[in-house]
Coordinates of C-alpha atoms in Angstrom, one line a residue:
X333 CA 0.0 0.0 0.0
X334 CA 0.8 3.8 -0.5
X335 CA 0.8 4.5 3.1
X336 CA -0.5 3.1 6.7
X337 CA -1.6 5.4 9.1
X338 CA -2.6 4.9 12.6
X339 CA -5.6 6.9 14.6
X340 CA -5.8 6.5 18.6
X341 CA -8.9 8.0 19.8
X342 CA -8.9 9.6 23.7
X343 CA -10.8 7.5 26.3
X344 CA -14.7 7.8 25.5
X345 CA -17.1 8.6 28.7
X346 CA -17.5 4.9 29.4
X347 CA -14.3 4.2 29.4
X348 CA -13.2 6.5 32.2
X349 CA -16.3 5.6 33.9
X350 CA -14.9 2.2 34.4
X351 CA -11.2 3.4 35.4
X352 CA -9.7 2.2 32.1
X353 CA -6.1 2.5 31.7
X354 CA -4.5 4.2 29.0
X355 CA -2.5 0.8 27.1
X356 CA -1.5 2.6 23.7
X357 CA 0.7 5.1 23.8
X358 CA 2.1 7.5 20.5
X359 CA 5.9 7.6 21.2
X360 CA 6.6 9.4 18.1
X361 CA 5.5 10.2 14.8
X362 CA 5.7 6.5 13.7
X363 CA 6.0 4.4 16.8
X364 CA 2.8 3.3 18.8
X365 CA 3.6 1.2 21.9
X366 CA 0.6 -1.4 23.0
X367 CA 1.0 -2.4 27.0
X368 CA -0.8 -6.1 27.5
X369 CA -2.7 -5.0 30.5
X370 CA -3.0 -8.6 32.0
X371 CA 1.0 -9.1 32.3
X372 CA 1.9 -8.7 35.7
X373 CA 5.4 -6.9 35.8
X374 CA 6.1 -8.8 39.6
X375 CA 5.8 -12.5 37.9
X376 CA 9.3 -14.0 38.0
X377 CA 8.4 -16.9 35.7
X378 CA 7.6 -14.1 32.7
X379 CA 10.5 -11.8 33.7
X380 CA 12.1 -12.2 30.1
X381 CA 9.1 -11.6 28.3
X382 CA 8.1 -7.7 27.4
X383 CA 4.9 -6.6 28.2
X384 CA 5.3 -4.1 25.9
X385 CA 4.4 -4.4 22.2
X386 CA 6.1 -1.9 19.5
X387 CA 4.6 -0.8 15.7
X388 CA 6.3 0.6 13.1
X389 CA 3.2 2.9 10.6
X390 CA 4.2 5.5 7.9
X391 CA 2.6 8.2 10.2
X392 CA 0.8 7.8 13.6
X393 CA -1.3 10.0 15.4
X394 CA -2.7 10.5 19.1
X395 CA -6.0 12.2 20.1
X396 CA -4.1 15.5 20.0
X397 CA -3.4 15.4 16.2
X398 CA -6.7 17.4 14.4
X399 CA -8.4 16.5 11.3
X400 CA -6.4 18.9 9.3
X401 CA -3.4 16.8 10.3
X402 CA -4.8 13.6 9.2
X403 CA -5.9 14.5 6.1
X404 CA -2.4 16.5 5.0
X405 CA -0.1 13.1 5.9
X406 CA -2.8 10.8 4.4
X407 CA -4.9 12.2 1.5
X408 CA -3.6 15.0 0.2
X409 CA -1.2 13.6 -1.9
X410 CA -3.1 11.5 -3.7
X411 CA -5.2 13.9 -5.6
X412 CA -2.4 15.3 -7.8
X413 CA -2.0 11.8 -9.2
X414 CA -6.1 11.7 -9.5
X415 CA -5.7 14.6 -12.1
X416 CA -2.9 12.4 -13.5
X417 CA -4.8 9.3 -14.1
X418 CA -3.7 7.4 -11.1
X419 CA -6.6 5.8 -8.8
X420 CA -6.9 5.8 -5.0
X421 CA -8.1 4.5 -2.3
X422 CA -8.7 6.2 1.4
X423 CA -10.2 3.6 4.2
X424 CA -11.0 3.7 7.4
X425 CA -10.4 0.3 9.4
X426 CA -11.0 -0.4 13.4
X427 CA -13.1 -1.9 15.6
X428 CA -16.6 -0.4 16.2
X429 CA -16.8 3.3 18.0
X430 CA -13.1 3.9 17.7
X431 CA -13.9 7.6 15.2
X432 CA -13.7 5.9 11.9
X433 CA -16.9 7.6 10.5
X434 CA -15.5 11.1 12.3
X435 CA -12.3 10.4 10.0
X436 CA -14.2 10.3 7.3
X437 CA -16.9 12.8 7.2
X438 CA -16.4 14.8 10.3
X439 CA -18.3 17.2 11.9
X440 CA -19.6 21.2 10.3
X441 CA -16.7 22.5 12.3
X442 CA -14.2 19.7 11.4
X443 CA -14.5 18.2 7.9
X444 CA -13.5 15.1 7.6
X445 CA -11.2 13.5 4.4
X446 CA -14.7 13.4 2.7
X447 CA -14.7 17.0 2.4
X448 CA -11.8 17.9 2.5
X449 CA -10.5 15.9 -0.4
X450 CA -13.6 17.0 -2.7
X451 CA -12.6 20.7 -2.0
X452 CA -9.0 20.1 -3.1
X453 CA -10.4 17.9 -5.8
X454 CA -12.0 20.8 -7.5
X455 CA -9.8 23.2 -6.5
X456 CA -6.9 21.5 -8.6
X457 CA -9.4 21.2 -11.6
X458 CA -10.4 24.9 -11.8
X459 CA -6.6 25.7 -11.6
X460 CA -6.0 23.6 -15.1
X461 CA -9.8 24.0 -16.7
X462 CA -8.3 26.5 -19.2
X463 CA -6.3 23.9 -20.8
X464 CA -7.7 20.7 -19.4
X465 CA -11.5 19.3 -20.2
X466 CA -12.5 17.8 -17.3
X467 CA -15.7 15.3 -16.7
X468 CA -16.4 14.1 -13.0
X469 CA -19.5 12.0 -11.8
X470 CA -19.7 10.4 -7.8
X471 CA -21.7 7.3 -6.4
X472 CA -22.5 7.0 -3.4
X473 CA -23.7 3.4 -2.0
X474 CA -23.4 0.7 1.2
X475 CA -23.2 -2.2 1.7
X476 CA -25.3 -3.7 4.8
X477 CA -25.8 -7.0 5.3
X478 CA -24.1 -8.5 2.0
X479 CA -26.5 -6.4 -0.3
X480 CA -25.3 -3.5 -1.8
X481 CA -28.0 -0.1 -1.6
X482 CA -27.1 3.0 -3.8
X483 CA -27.8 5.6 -1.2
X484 CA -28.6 8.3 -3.9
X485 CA -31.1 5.8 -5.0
X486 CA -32.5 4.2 -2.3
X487 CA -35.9 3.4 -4.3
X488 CA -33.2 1.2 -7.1
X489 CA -33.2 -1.9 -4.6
X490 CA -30.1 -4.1 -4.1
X491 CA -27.7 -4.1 -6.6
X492 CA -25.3 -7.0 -8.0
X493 CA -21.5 -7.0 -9.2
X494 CA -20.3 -7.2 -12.4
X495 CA -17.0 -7.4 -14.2
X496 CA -15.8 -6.6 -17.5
X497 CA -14.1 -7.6 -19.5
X498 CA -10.4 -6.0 -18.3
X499 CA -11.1 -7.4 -15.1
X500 CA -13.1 -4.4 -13.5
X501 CA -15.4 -4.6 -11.1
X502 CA -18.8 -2.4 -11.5
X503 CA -21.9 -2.3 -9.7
X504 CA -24.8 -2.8 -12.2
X505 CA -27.3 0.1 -11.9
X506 CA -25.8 2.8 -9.8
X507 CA -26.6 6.1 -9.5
X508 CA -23.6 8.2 -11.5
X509 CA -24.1 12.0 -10.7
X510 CA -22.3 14.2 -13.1
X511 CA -20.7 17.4 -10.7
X512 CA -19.5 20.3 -11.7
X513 CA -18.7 22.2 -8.4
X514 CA -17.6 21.1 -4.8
X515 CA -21.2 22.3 -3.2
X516 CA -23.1 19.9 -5.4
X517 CA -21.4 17.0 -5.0
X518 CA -21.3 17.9 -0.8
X519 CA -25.2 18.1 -0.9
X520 CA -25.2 14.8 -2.6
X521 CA -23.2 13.0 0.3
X522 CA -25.3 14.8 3.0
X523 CA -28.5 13.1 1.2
X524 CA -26.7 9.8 0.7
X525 CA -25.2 10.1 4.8
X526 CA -29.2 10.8 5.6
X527 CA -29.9 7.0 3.9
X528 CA -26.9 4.7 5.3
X529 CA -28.3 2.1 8.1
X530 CA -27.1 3.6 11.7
X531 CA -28.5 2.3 15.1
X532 CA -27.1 2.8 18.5
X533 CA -25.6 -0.5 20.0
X534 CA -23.9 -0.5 23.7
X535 CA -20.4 0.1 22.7
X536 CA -21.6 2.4 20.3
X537 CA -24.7 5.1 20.2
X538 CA -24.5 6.0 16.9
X539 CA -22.7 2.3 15.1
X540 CA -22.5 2.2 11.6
X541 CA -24.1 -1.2 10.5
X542 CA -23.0 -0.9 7.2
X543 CA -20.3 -0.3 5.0
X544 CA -20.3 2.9 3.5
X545 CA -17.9 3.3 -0.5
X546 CA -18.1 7.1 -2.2
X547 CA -16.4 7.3 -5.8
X548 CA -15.8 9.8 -7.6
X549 CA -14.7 9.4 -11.0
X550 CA -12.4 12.2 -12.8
X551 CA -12.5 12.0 -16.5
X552 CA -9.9 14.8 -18.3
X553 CA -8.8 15.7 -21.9
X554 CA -7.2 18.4 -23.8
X555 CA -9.7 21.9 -24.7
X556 CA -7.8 21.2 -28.1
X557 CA -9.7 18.1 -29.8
X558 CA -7.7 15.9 -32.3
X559 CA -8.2 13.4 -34.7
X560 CA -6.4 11.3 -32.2
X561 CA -6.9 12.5 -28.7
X562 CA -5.1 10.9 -25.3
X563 CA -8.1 10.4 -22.8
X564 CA -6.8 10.1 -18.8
X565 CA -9.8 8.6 -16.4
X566 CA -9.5 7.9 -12.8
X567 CA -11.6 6.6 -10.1
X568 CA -10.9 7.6 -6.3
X569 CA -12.6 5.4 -3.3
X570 CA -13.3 6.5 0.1
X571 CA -14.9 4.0 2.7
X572 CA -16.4 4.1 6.2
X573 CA -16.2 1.0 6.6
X574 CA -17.9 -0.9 9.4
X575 CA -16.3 -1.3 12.8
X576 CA -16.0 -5.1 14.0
X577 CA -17.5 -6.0 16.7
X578 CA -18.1 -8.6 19.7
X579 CA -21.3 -9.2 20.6
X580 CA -20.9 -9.6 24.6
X581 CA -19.3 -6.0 24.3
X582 CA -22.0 -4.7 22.1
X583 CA -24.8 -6.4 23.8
X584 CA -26.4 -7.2 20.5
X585 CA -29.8 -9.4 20.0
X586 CA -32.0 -9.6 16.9
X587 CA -31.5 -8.0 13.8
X588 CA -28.2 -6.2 15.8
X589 CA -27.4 -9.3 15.7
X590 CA -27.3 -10.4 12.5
X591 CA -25.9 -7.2 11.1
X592 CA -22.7 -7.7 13.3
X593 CA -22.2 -11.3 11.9
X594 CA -22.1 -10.1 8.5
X595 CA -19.7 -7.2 9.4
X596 CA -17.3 -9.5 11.0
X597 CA -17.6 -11.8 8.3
X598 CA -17.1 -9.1 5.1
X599 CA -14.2 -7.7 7.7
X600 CA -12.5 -11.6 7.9
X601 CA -12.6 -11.6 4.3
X602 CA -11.0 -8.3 4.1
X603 CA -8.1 -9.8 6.5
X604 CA -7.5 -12.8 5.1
X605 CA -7.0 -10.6 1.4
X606 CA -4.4 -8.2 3.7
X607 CA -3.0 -11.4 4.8
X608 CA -2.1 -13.5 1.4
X609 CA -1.3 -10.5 -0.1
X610 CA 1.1 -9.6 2.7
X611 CA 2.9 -13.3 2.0
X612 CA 6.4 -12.9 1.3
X613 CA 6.7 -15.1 -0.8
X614 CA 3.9 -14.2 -2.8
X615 CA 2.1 -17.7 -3.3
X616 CA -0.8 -17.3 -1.5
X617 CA -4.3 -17.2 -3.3
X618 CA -6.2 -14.1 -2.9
X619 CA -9.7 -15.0 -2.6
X620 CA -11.5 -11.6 -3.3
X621 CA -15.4 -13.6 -3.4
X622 CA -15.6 -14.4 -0.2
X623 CA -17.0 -11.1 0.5
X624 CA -18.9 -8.2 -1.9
X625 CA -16.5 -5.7 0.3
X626 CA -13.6 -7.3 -1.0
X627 CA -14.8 -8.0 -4.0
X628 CA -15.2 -4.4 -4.5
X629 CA -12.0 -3.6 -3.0
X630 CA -9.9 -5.7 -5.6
X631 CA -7.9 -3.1 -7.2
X632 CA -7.5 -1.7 -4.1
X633 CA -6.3 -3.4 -2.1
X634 CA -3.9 -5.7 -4.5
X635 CA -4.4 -3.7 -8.3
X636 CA -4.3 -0.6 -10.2
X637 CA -4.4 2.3 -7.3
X638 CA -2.5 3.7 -4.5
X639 CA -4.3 3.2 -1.5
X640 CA -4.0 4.9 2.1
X641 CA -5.3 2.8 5.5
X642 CA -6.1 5.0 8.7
X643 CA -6.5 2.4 11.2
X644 CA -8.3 3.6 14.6
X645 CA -7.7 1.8 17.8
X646 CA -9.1 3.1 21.1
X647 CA -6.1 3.3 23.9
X648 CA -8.5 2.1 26.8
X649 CA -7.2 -1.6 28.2
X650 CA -10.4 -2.7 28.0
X651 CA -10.3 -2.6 24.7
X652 CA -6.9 -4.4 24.4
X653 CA -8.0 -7.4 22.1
X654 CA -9.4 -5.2 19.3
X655 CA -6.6 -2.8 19.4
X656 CA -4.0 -5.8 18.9
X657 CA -5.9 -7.1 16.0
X658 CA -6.0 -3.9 14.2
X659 CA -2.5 -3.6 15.0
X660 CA -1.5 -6.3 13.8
X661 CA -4.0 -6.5 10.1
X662 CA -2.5 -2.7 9.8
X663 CA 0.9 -4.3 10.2
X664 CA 0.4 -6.7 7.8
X665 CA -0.6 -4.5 5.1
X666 CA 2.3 -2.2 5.1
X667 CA 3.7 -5.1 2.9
X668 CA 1.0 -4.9 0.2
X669 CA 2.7 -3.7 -2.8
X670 CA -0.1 -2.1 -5.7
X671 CA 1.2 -2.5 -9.4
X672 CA -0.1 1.2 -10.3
X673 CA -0.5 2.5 -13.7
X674 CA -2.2 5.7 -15.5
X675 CA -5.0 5.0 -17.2
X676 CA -4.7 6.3 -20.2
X677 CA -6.9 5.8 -23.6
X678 CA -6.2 7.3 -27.0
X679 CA -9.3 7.9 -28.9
X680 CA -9.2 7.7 -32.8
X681 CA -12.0 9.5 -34.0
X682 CA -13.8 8.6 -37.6
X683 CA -13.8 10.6 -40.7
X684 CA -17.4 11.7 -40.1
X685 CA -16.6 13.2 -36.9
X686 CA -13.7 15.6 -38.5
X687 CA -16.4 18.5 -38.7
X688 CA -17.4 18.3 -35.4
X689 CA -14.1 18.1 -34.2
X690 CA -13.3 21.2 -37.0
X691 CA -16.2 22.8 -35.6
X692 CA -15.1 22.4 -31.8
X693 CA -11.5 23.7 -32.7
X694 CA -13.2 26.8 -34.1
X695 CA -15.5 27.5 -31.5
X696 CA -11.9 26.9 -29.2
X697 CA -9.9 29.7 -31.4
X698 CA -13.0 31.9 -31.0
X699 CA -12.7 31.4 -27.1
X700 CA -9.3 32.1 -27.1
X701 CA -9.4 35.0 -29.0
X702 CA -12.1 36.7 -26.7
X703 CA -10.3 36.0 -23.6
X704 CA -6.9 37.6 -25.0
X705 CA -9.2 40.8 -26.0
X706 CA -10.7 40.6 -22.6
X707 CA -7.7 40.3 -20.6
X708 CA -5.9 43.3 -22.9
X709 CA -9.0 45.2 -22.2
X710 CA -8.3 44.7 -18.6
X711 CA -4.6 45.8 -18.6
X712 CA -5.2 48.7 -21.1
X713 CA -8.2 49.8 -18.3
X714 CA -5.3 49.5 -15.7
X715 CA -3.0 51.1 -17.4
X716 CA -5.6 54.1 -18.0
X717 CA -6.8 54.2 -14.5
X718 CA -2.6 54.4 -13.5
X719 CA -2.2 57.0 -16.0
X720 CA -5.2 59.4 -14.2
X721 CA -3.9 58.2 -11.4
X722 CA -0.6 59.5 -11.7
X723 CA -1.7 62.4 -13.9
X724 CA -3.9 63.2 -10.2
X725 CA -0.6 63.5 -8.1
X726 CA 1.3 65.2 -10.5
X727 CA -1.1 67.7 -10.9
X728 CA -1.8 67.9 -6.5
X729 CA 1.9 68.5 -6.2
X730 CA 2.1 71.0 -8.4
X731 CA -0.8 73.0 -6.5
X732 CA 1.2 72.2 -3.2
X733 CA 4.5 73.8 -5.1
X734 CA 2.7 76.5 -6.1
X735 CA 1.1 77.4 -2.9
X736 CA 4.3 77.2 -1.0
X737 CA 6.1 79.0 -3.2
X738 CA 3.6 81.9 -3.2
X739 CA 4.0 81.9 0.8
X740 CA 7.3 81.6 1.2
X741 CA 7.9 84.3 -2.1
X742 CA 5.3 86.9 -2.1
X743 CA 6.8 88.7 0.5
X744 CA 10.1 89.1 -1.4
X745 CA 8.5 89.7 -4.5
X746 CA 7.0 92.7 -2.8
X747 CA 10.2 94.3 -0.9
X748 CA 11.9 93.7 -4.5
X749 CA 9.0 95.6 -6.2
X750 CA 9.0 98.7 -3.5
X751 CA 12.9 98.3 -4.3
X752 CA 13.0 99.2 -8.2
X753 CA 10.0 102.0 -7.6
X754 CA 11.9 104.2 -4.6
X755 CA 15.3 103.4 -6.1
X756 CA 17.0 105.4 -8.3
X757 CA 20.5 108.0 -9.5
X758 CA 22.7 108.1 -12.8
X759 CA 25.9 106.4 -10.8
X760 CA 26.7 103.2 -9.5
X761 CA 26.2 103.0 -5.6
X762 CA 28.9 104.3 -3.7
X763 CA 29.8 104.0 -0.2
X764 CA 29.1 107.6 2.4
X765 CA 32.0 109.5 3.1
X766 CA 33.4 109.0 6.5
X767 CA 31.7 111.4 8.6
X768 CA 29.1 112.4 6.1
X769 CA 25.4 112.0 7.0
X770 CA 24.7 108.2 6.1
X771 CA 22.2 106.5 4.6
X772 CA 18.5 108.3 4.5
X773 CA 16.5 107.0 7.0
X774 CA 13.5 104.7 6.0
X775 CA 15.9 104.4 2.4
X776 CA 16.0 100.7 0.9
X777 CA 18.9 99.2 2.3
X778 CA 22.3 100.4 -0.1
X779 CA 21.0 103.8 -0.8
X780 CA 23.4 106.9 -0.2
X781 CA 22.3 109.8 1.3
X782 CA 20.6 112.5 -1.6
X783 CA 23.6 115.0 -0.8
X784 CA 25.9 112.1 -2.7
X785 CA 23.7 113.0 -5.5
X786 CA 25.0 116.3 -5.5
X787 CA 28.6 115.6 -6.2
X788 CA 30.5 116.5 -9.3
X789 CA 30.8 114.3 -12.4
X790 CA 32.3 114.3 -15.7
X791 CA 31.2 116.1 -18.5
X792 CA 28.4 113.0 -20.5
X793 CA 28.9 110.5 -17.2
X794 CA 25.1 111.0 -16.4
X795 CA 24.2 111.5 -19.9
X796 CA 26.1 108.0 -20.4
X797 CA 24.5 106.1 -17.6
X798 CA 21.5 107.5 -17.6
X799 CA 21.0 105.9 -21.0
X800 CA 21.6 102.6 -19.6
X801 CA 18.4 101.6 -17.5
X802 CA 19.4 98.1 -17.2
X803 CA 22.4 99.0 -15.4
X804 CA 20.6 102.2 -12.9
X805 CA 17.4 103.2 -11.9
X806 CA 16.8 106.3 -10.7
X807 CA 13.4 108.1 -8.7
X808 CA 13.2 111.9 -8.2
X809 CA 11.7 111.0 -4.5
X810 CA 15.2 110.4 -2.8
X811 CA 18.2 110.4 -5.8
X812 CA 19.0 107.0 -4.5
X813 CA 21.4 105.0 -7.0
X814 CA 21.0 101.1 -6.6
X815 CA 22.8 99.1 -9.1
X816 CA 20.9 95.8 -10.1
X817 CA 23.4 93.9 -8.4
X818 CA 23.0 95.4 -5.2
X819 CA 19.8 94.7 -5.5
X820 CA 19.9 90.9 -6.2
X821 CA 22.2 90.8 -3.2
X822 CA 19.3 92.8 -0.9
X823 CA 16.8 90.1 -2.7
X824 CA 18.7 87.3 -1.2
X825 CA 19.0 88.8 1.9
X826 CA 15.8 88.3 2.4

């Protein structure tokens, strides 16, 4: 097999009630110790022998590990070789009442594998739909008593087995639902979970009396049809199956009874496949019709699928006997080796079906072609809306600019105006003479006093600066000269 898990439960109710002692024990992710609760460690005459049990699984878990946990090491896996073309198997094996069915399917608040795996399932699909064609269909059925019910179709009656020619086993007349979403095919196994055969027993207030086998069948091809076209189908199993039983434990009479012999007996059948296909040496006949459950489980267990086993055990002592037995058939089948293979068919289609197929390439080149325009439509919408967007700060941090720059420079700009109207004289700026009377008061800073005005120059020196504005300004107010320097010096002063 693929992989072997083991399960221990925590002490029910009942259990502690009647001072059970803890006899399994996780040690670590792969070890589980059993304790035989009837060795007395004082008896000198079994000194030498070990009390103590020890079992090697691919992954074990205690009451601790949560349902997330369980379904990542056991299931997960398997549903990337699903999409592939690979089948697989998920059971749940154990004596009765030891959280098989909560395993399985779980609680609203804790999914089970059921769920769990369906959600992946489709997940994975939509993630490849745009290249991949993908068909998938489910059946749902039990098997109680030896007679197998489709529990989508309760009204069908029992149902028989069949196999084909390539050594297949089908169930004549089932219910095949064709899904295309997760939340169908969930809906589906809540109305089939409403129909399976549950009644309280004492070990056991809500035992499973049958059997319970959900398929789901994952059919996928290429968008891109050919005249000769590779086909990949897969079927996946998942199975409640019945928890054994004894009948002093489970204080069964009647029709309880009856229902817990034919568990027992479907679930010897089952052992006795795990055991001669477990043989070393190989030569050991499988005998698969001893039981519809193994009959059914014939790929599974020793064909074309890679198949997971969560074994439960409860770790009370006084459920020691059961707990060694599933120990020791979960033991056994770590040796089962599967001969897997893809299942693969390549379809050659007829002459007459070329314009169909010409037809469905078209009708692909036209889908195609509309999703390219609609994703360029997209980005050139993006790229619009980033333009605007950007266009938007741009244009807010050039308002902000501006407005600082009209606080921060308004103030200059109006000294520097008041500047070139009061300033003024023919002659560049010249410094007072020492003792002389100084600058004006209330004069723009750099302005001589108006007697400086008054001094001599050379014949055409005002004529010749005066006819150079650029280079002096000059108001009758004061006769201040102020050279444009001196004023861009006073501006950045400022």
């Amino acid at each position: 097999m693929k992989s072997v898990a083991l399960r221990i439960r925590p002490l029910s109710d009942a259990e502690q009630e009647e001072a059970a002692t803890i006899v399994a024990h996780r040690v670590d992710e792969q070890m589980v110790v059993l304790m035989d609760p009837m060795e007395d460690p004082d008896d000198i005459l079994r000194a030498n022998r070990s009390r103590e049990k020890t079992y090697m699984f691919d992954v074990a878990f205690d009451y601790l590990a949560s349902q997330e946990e369980v379904y990542r090491a056991t299931t997960k896996g398997l549903i990337e070789g699903l999409i592939s073309g690979y089948n697989a198997t998920v059971f749940a094996y154990g004596p009765t009442g030891c959280g098989k069915t909560y395993t399985m399917l779980g609680t609203d608040k804790e999914p089970g594998i059921y769920v769990r795996t369906l959600n992946d399932l489709f997940r994975a699909i939509e993630e490849t739909s745009d290249d991949m064609l993908y068909s998938v269909s489910m059946s749902y059925l039990e098997i109680y008593n030896e007679m197998i019910r489709d529990l989508l179709n309760p009204s069908s009656g029992f149902l028989d087995l069949r196999e084909d020619a390539k050594g297949v086993i089908q169930v004549a007349g089932i219910t095949e639902v064709s899904t295309i979403n997760a939340q169908e095919i969930m809906e589906l196994l809540m109305k089939g979970n409403k129909q399976r055969t549950q009644e309280p027993t004492a070990a056991n207030q809500t035992s499973s009396r049958s059997h319970a086998v959900l398929q789901v069948a994952v059919k996928q091809q290429s968008r891109c049809r050919d005249v000769l076209q590779e086909v990949r189908f897969a079927r996946l199993f998942m199975i409640d199956l019945a928890g054994s039983e004894r009948a002093a434990q489970t204080q069964n009479r009647g029709q309880r009874l009856k229902e817990g012999a034919h568990i027992n007996r479907s679930l010897l059948a089952l052992g006795n496949c795990i055991n001669a296909l477990s043989d070393k040496n190989g030569t050991k006949y499988v005998n698969y019709r001893d039981s519809k459950l193994t009959r059914l489980l014939k790929d599974s267990l020793g064909g074309n699928s890679r198949t997971v086993m969560i074994a439960h055990i409860s770790p009370a002592s006084v459920a020691f006997e059961e707990s060694r037995n599933t120990l020791t058939y979960a033991d056994r089948a770590k040796s089962i080796r599967t001969r897997v293979k893809k299942n693969l068919i390549n379809v050659s289609y007829h002459i007459a079906q070329y314009t169909n197929i010409i037809s469905d390439l078209r009708s692909e080149i036209q889908r195609l072609k509309k999703k390219i325009a609609d994703q360029a439509s997209r980005q050139l919408n993006s790229d619009r809306a980033d333009i605007r967007h950007v266009q938007g700060k741009v244009l807010s941090t050039l308002k902000h600019m501006n407005h600082i720059c009209q606080q921060k420079l308004f103030p200059n700009f109006c000294i520097f105006t008041l500047i070139l109207l009061t300033s003024g004289g023919p002659g560049p700026l010249q410094p007072p003479e020492s003792g002389g009377d100084g600058p004006v008061e209330g004069a723009a800073p750099g302005c001589l006093s108006p007697t400086d005005g008054d001094q001599e120059k050379p014949d055409g020196a005002g004529k010749q600066q005066h006819g150079d504005p650029d280079r002096h300004l000059q108001t009758p107010a004061n006769h201040c000269r102020v050279s444009v320097e001196d004023l861009y010096v006073c501006l950045i002063q400022l």
